[in-house]
mmCIF file of C-alpha atoms in Angstrom:
data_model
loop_
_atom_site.group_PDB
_atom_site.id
_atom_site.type_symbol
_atom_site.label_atom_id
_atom_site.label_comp_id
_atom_site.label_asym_id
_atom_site.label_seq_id
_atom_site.Cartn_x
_atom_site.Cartn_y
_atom_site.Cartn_z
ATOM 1 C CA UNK A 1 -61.923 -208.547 47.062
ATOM 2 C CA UNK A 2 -64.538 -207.536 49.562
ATOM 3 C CA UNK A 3 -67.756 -206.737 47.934
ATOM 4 C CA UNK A 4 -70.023 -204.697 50.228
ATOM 5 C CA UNK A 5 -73.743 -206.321 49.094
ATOM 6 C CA UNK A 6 -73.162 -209.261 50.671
ATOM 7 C CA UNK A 7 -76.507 -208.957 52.768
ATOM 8 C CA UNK A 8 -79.604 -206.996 52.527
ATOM 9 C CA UNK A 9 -78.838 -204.998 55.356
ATOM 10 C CA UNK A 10 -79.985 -201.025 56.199
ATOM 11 C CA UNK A 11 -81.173 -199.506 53.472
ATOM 12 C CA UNK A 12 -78.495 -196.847 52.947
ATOM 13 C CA UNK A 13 -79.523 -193.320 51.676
ATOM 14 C CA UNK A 14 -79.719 -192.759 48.049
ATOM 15 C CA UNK A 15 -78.223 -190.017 45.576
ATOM 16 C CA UNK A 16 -79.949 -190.019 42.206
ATOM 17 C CA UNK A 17 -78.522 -188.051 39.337
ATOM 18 C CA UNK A 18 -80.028 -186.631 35.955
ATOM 19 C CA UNK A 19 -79.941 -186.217 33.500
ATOM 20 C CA UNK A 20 -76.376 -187.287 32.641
ATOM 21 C CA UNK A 21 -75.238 -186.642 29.031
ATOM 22 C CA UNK A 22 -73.498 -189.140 27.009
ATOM 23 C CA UNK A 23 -73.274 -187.513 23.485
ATOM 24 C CA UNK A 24 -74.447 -190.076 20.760
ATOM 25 C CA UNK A 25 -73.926 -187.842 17.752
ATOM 26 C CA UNK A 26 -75.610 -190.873 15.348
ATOM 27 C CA UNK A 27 -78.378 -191.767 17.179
ATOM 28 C CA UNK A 28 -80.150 -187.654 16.906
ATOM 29 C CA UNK A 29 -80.717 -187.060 19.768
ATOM 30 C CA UNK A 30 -77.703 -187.568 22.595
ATOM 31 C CA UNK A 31 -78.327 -189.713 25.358
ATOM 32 C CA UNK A 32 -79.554 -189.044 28.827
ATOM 33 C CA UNK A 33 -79.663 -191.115 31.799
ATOM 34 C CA UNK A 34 -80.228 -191.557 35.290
ATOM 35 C CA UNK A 35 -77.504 -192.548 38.035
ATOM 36 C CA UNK A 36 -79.015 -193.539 40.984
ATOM 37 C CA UNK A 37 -75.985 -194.941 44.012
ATOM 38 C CA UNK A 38 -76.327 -195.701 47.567
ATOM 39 C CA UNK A 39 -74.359 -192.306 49.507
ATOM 40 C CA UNK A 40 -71.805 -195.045 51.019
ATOM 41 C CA UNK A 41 -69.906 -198.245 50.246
ATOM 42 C CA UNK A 42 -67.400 -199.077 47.331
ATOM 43 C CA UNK A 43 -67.005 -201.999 45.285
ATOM 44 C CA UNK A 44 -70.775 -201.357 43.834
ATOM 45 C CA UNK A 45 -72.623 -203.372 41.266
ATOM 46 C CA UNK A 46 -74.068 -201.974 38.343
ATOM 47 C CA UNK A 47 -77.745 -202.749 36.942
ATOM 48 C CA UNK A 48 -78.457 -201.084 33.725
ATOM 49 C CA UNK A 49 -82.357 -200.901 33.788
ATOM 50 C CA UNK A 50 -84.404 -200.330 30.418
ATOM 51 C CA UNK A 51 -88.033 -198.720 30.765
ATOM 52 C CA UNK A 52 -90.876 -200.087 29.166
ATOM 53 C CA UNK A 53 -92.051 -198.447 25.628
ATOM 54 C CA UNK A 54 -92.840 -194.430 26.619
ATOM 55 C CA UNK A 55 -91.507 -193.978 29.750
ATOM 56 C CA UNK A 56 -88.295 -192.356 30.954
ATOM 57 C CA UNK A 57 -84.997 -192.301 32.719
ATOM 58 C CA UNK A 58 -87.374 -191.161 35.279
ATOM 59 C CA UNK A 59 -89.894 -193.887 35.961
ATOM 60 C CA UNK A 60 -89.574 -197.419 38.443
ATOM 61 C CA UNK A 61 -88.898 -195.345 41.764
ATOM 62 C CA UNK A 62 -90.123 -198.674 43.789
ATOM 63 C CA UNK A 63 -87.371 -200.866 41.690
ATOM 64 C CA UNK A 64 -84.236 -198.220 41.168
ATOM 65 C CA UNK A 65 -85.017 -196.508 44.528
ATOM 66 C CA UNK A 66 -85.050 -200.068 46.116
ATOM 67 C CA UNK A 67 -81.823 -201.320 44.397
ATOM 68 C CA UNK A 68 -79.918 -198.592 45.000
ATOM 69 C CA UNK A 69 -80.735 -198.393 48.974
ATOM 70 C CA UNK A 70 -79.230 -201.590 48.671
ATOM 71 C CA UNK A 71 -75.796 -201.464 47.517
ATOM 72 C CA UNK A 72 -76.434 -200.996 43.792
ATOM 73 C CA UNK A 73 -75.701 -198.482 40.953
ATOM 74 C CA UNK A 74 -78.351 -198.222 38.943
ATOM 75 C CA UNK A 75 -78.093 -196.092 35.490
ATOM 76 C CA UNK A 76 -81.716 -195.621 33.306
ATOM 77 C CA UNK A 77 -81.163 -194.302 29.672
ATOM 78 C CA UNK A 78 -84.303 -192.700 28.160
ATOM 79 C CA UNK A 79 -84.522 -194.460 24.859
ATOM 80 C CA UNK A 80 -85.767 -192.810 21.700
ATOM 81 C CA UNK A 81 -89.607 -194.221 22.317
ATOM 82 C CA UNK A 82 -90.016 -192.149 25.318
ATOM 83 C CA UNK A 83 -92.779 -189.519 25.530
ATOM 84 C CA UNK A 84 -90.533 -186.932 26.446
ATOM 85 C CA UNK A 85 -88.461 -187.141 22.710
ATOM 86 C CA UNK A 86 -91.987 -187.337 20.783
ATOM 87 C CA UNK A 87 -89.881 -189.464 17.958
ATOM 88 C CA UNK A 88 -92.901 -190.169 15.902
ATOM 89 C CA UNK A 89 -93.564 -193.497 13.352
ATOM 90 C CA UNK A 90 -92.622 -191.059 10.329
ATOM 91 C CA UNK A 91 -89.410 -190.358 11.966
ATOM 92 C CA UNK A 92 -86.509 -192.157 9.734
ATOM 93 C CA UNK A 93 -85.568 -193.727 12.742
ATOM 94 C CA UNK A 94 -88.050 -195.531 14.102
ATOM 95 C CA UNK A 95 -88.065 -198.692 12.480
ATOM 96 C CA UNK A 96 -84.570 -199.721 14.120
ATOM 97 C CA UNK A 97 -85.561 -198.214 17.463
ATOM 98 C CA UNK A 98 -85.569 -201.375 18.586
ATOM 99 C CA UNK A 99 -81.959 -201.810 17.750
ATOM 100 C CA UNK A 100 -81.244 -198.420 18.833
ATOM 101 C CA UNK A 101 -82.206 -199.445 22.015
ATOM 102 C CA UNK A 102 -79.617 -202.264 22.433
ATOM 103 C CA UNK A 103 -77.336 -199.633 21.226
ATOM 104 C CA UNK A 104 -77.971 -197.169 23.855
ATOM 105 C CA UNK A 105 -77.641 -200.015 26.985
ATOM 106 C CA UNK A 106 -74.066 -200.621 25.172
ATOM 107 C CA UNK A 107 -73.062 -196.923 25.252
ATOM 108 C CA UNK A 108 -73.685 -197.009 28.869
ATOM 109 C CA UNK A 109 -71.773 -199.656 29.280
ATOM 110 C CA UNK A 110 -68.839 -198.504 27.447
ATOM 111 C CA UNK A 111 -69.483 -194.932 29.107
ATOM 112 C CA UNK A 112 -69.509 -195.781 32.947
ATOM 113 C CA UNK A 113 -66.685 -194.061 33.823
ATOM 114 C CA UNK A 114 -68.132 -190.582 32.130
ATOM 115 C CA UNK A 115 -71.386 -191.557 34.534
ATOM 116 C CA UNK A 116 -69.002 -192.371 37.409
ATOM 117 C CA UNK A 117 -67.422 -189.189 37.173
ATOM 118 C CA UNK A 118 -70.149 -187.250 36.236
ATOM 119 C CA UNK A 119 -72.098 -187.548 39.837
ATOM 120 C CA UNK A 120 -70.079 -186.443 42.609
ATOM 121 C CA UNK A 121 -68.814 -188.461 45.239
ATOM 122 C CA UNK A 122 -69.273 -191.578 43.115
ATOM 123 C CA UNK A 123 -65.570 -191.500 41.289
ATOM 124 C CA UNK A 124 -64.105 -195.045 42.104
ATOM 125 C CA UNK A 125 -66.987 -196.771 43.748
ATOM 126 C CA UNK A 126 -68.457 -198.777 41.302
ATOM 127 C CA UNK A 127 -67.266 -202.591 40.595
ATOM 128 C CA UNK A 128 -67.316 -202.710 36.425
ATOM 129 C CA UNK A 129 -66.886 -206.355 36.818
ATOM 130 C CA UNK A 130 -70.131 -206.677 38.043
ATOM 131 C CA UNK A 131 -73.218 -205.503 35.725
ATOM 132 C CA UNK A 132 -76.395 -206.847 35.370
ATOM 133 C CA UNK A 133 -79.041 -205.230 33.014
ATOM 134 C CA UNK A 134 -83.192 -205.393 33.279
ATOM 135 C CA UNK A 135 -85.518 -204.083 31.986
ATOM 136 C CA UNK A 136 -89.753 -204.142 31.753
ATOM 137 C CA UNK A 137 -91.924 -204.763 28.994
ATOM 138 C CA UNK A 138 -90.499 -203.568 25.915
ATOM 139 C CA UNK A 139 -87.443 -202.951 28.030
ATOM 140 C CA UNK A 140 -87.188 -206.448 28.964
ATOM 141 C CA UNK A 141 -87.038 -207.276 25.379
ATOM 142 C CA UNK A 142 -83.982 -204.804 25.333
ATOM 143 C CA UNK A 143 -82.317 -206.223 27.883
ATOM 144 C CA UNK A 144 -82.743 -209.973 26.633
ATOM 145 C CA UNK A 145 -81.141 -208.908 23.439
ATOM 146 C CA UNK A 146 -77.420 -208.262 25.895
ATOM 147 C CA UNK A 147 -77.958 -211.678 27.232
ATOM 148 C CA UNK A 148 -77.737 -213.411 23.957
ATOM 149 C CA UNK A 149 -81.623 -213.645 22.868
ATOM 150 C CA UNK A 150 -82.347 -212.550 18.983
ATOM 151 C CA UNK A 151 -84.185 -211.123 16.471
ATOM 152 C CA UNK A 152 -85.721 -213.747 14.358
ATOM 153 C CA UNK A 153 -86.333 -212.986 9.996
ATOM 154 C CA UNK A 154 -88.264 -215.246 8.044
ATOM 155 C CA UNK A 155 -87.476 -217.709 10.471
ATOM 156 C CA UNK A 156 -83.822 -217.006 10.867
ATOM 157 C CA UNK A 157 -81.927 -215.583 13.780
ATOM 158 C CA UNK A 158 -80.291 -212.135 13.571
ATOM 159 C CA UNK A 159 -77.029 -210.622 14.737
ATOM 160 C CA UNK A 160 -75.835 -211.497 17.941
ATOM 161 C CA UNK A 161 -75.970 -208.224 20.270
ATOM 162 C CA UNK A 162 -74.761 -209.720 23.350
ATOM 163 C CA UNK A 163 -72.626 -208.537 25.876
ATOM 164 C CA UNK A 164 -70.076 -210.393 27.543
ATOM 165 C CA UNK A 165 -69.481 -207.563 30.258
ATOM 166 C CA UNK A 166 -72.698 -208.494 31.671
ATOM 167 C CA UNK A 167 -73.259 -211.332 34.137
ATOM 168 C CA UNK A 168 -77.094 -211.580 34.977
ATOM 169 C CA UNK A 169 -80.370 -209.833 34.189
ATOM 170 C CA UNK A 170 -83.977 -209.294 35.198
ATOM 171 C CA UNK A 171 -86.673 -209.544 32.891
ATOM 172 C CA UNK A 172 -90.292 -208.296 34.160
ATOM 173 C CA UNK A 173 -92.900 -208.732 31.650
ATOM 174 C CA UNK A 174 -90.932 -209.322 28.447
ATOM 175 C CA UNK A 175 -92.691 -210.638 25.799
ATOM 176 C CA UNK A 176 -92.358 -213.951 23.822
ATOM 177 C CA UNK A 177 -92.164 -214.896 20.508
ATOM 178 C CA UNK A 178 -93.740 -213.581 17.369
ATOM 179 C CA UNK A 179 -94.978 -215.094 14.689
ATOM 180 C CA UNK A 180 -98.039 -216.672 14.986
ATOM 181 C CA UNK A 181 -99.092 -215.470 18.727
ATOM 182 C CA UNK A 182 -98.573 -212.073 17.499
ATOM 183 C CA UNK A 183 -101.990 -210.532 17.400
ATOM 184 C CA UNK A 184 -102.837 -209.116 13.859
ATOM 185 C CA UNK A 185 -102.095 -204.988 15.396
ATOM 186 C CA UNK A 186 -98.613 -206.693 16.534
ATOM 187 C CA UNK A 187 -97.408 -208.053 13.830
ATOM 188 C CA UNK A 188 -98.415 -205.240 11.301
ATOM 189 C CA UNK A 189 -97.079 -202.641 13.942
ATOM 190 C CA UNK A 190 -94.335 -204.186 15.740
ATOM 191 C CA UNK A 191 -92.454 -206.991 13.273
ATOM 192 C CA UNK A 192 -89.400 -207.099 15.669
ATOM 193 C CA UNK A 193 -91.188 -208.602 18.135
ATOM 194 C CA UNK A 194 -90.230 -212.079 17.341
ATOM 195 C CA UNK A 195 -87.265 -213.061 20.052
ATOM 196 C CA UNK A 196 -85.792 -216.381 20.011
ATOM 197 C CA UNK A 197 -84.191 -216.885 22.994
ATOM 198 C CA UNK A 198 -82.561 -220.797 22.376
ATOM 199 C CA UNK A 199 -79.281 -218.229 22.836
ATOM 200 C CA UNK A 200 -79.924 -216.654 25.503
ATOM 201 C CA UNK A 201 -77.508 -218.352 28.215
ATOM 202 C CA UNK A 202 -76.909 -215.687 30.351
ATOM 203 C CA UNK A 203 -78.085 -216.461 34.090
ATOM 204 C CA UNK A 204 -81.435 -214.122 34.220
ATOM 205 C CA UNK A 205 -84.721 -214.068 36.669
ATOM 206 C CA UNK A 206 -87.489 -213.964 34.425
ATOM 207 C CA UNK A 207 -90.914 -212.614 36.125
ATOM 208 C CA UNK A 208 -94.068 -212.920 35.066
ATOM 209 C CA UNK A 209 -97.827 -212.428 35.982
ATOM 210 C CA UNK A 210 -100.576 -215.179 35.505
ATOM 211 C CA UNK A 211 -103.242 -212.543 34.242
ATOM 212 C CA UNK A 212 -100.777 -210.589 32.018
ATOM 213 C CA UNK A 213 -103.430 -210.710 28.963
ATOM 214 C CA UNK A 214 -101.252 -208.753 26.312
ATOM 215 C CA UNK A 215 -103.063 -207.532 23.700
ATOM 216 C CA UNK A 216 -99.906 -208.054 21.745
ATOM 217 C CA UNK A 217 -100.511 -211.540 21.282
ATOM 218 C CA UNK A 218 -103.527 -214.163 21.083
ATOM 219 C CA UNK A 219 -101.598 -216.579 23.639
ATOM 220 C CA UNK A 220 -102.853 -215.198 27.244
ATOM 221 C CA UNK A 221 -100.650 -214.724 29.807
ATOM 222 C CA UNK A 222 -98.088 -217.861 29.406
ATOM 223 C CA UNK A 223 -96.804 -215.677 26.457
ATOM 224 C CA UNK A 224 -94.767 -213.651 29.004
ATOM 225 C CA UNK A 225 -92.876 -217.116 30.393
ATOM 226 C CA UNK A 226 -91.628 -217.708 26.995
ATOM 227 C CA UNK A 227 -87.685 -215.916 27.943
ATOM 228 C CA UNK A 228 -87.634 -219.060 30.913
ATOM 229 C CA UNK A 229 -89.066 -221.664 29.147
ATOM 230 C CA UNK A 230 -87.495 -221.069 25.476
ATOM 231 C CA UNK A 231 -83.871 -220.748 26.895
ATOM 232 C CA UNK A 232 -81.303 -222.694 28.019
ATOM 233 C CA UNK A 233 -80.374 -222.359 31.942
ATOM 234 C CA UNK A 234 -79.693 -221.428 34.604
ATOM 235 C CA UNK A 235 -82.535 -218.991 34.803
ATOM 236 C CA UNK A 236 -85.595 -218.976 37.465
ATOM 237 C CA UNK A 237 -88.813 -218.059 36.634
ATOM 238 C CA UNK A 238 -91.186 -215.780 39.236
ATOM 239 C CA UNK A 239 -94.911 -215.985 38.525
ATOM 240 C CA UNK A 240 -97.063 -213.385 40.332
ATOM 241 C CA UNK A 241 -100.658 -214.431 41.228
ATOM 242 C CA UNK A 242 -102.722 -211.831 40.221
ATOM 243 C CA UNK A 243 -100.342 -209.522 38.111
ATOM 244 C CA UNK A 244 -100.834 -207.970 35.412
ATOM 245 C CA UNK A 245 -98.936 -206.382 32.746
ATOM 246 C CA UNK A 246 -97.619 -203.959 35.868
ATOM 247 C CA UNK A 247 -96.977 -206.255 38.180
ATOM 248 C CA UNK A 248 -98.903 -204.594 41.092
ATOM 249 C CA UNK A 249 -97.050 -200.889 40.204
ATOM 250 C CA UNK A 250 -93.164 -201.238 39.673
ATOM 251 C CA UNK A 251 -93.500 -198.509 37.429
ATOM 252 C CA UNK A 252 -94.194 -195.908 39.688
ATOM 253 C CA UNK A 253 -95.798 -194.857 42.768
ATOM 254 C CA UNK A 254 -99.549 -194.215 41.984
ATOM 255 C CA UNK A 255 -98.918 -194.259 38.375
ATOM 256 C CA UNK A 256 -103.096 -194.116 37.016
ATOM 257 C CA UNK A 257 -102.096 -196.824 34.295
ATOM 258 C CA UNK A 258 -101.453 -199.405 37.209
ATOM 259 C CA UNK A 259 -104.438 -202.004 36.663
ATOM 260 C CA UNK A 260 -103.148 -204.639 39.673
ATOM 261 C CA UNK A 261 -101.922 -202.066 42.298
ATOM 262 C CA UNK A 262 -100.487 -204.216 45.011
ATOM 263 C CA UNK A 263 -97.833 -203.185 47.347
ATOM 264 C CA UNK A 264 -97.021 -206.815 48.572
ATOM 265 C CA UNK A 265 -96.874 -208.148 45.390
ATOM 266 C CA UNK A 266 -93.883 -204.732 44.291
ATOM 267 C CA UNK A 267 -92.217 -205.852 47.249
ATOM 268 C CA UNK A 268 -91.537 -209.378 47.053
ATOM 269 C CA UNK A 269 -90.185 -208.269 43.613
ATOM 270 C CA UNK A 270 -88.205 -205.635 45.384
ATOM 271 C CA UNK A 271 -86.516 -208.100 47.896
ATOM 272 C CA UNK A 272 -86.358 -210.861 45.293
ATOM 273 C CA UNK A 273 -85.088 -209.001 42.537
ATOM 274 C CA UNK A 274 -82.606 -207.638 44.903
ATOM 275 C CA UNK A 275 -81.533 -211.232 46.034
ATOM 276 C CA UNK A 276 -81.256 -212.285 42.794
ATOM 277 C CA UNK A 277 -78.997 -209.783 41.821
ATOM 278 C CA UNK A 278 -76.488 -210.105 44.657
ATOM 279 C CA UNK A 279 -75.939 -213.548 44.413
ATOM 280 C CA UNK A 280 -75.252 -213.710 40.472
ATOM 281 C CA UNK A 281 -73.163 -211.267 40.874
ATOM 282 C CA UNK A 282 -71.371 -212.630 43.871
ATOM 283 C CA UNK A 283 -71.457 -216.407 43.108
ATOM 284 C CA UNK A 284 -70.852 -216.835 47.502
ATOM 285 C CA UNK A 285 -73.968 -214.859 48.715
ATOM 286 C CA UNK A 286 -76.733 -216.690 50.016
ATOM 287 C CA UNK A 287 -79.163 -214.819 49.697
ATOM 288 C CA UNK A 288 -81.280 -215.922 46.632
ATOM 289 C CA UNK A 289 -81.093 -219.530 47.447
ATOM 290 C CA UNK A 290 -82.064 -218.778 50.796
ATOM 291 C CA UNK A 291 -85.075 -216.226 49.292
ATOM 292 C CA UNK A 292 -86.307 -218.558 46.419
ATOM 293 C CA UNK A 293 -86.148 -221.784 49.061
ATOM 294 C CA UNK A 294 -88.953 -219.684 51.305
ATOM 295 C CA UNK A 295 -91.191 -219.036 48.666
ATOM 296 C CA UNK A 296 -90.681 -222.536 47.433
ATOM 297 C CA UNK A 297 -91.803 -224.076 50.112
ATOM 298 C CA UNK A 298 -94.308 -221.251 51.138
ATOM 299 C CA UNK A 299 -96.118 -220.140 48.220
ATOM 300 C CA UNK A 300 -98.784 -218.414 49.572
ATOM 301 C CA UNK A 301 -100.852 -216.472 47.483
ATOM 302 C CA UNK A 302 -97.886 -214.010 45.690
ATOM 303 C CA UNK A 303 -96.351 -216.367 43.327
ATOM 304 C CA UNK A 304 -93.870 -219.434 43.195
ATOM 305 C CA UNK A 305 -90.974 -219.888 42.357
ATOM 306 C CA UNK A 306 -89.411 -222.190 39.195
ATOM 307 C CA UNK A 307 -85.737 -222.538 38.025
ATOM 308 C CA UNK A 308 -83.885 -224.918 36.062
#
């Protein structure tokens, strides 16, 4: 088959979509999403994106916008932590919103053709064979969980959530492993927050940002390399010089809780993600090898480049 992301190319124009309804009659409140598609092409991708803890179906314009403009689907659920549901800490279901957030990537997943059909001109142009998920912060968490990482108790890891139907992922900020580099508000606050990822064996791009000092945890920024360096390969790991927890502003365009804004530094991850993406997804494209080899060689003063 002829895939049609073989290159970068134009950037073609986007149509974005929302919300979309998927009912979810267990989870309270049904779920909506974003569908985001280049207006042309066939044979498209699919990138299931999780937002960080708070946000929306509605935040990451510089990542979705970007992916989309070039060649990908890309479909945003608004979990039940967003500030738009106000699902407060005495709501019955917040301690399994964690889990609930796994679940809702997997309805969208099992749901894609409802989505497909749902935005018009989009019926028959996606490529279900090819799905990747990401996802930042708390989100990347969510996303690790489809590519075989687990919940650890008392030591011991949980149920196996991943996903066969997914082939690669992106994981921007995700945080490491609890236990003892949990700071104290963490681990009272937050006691799934202790991934193991010795299962995680899904290819995945992990990035990170040398001055992401989470006050999550009491290890510094290294804490945040933990999904590369705890799991088994093939995975590459992007470290950003300079980023913090917002990695120069994927979250949004002049978003006020950006710390590191840096436009360079959001589009390297832009093209890089982008590479990334196309060539797990199409084992004969290029373009990542090509991408990661430059930066290799050329670190400058964005990042570098490790994979194993």
């Amino acid at each position: 088959m002829r895939h049609s992301v073989e290159g970068s190319g134009t950037p073609t124009p986007v149509v974005s979509v929302g919300p979309v309804t998927l009912p979810a009659p267990d989870r309270g409140d049904d779920l909506q999403v974003r569908v985001s598609a280049p207006a042309t092409g066939s044979d498209l991708p699919v990138i299931v994106f999780s937002h960080g803890f708070g946000w929306s179906m509605n935040g990451y314009a510089p990542l979705v916008d970007y992916w989309a403009a070039h060649g990908f689907v890309v479909v945003q659920p608004t979990h039940l932590d967003s500030r738009t549901l106000n699902v407060t800490p005495d709501d019955a279901r917040y301690p399994d919103i964690w889990r609930l957030r796994v679940a809702d990537l997997r309805q969208v997943l099992d749901e894609l053709d409802l989505i497909e059909a749902a935005v018009p001109g989009l019926r028959g142009r996606l490529d279900q064979s090819r799905v990747a998920v990401a996802g930042h912060s708390w989100g990347g968490q969510t996303a690790s969980m489809l590519l075989g990482a687990r919940v650890l108790r008392d030591g011991v890891p949980g149920e196996d959530l991943s996903d066969s139907r997914v082939k690669a992922g992106v994981l921007l900020a995700t945080t490491g492993t609890g236990g003892a580099d949990l700071s104290p508000f963490a681990a009272e606050h937050f006691p799934f927050m202790s991934p193991s990822f010795s299962d995680m064996t899904t290819p995945a791009l992990v990035i990170a940002g040398d001055r992401d000092d989470s006050p999550l945890s009491v290890r510094g920024p290294d804490w945040f390399t933990d999904p590369y360096h705890l799991s088994p390969g093939p995975k590459s790991l992007l470290t950003l010089f300079g980023a913090e927890h917002s990695l120069g502003g994927i979250t949004g365009w002049t978003v006020t809780e950006t710390t590191d804004e840096s436009p360079d530094r959001v589009a390297l991850i832009q093209q890089l993600t982008c590479a990334y993406l196309r060539s797990a997804l199409c084992p004969t494209d290029a373009g990542w090898a090509a991408a990661s080899a430059e930066l290799i060689d050329h670190p400058g003063v964005l990042g570098r480049i490790d994979s194993k």
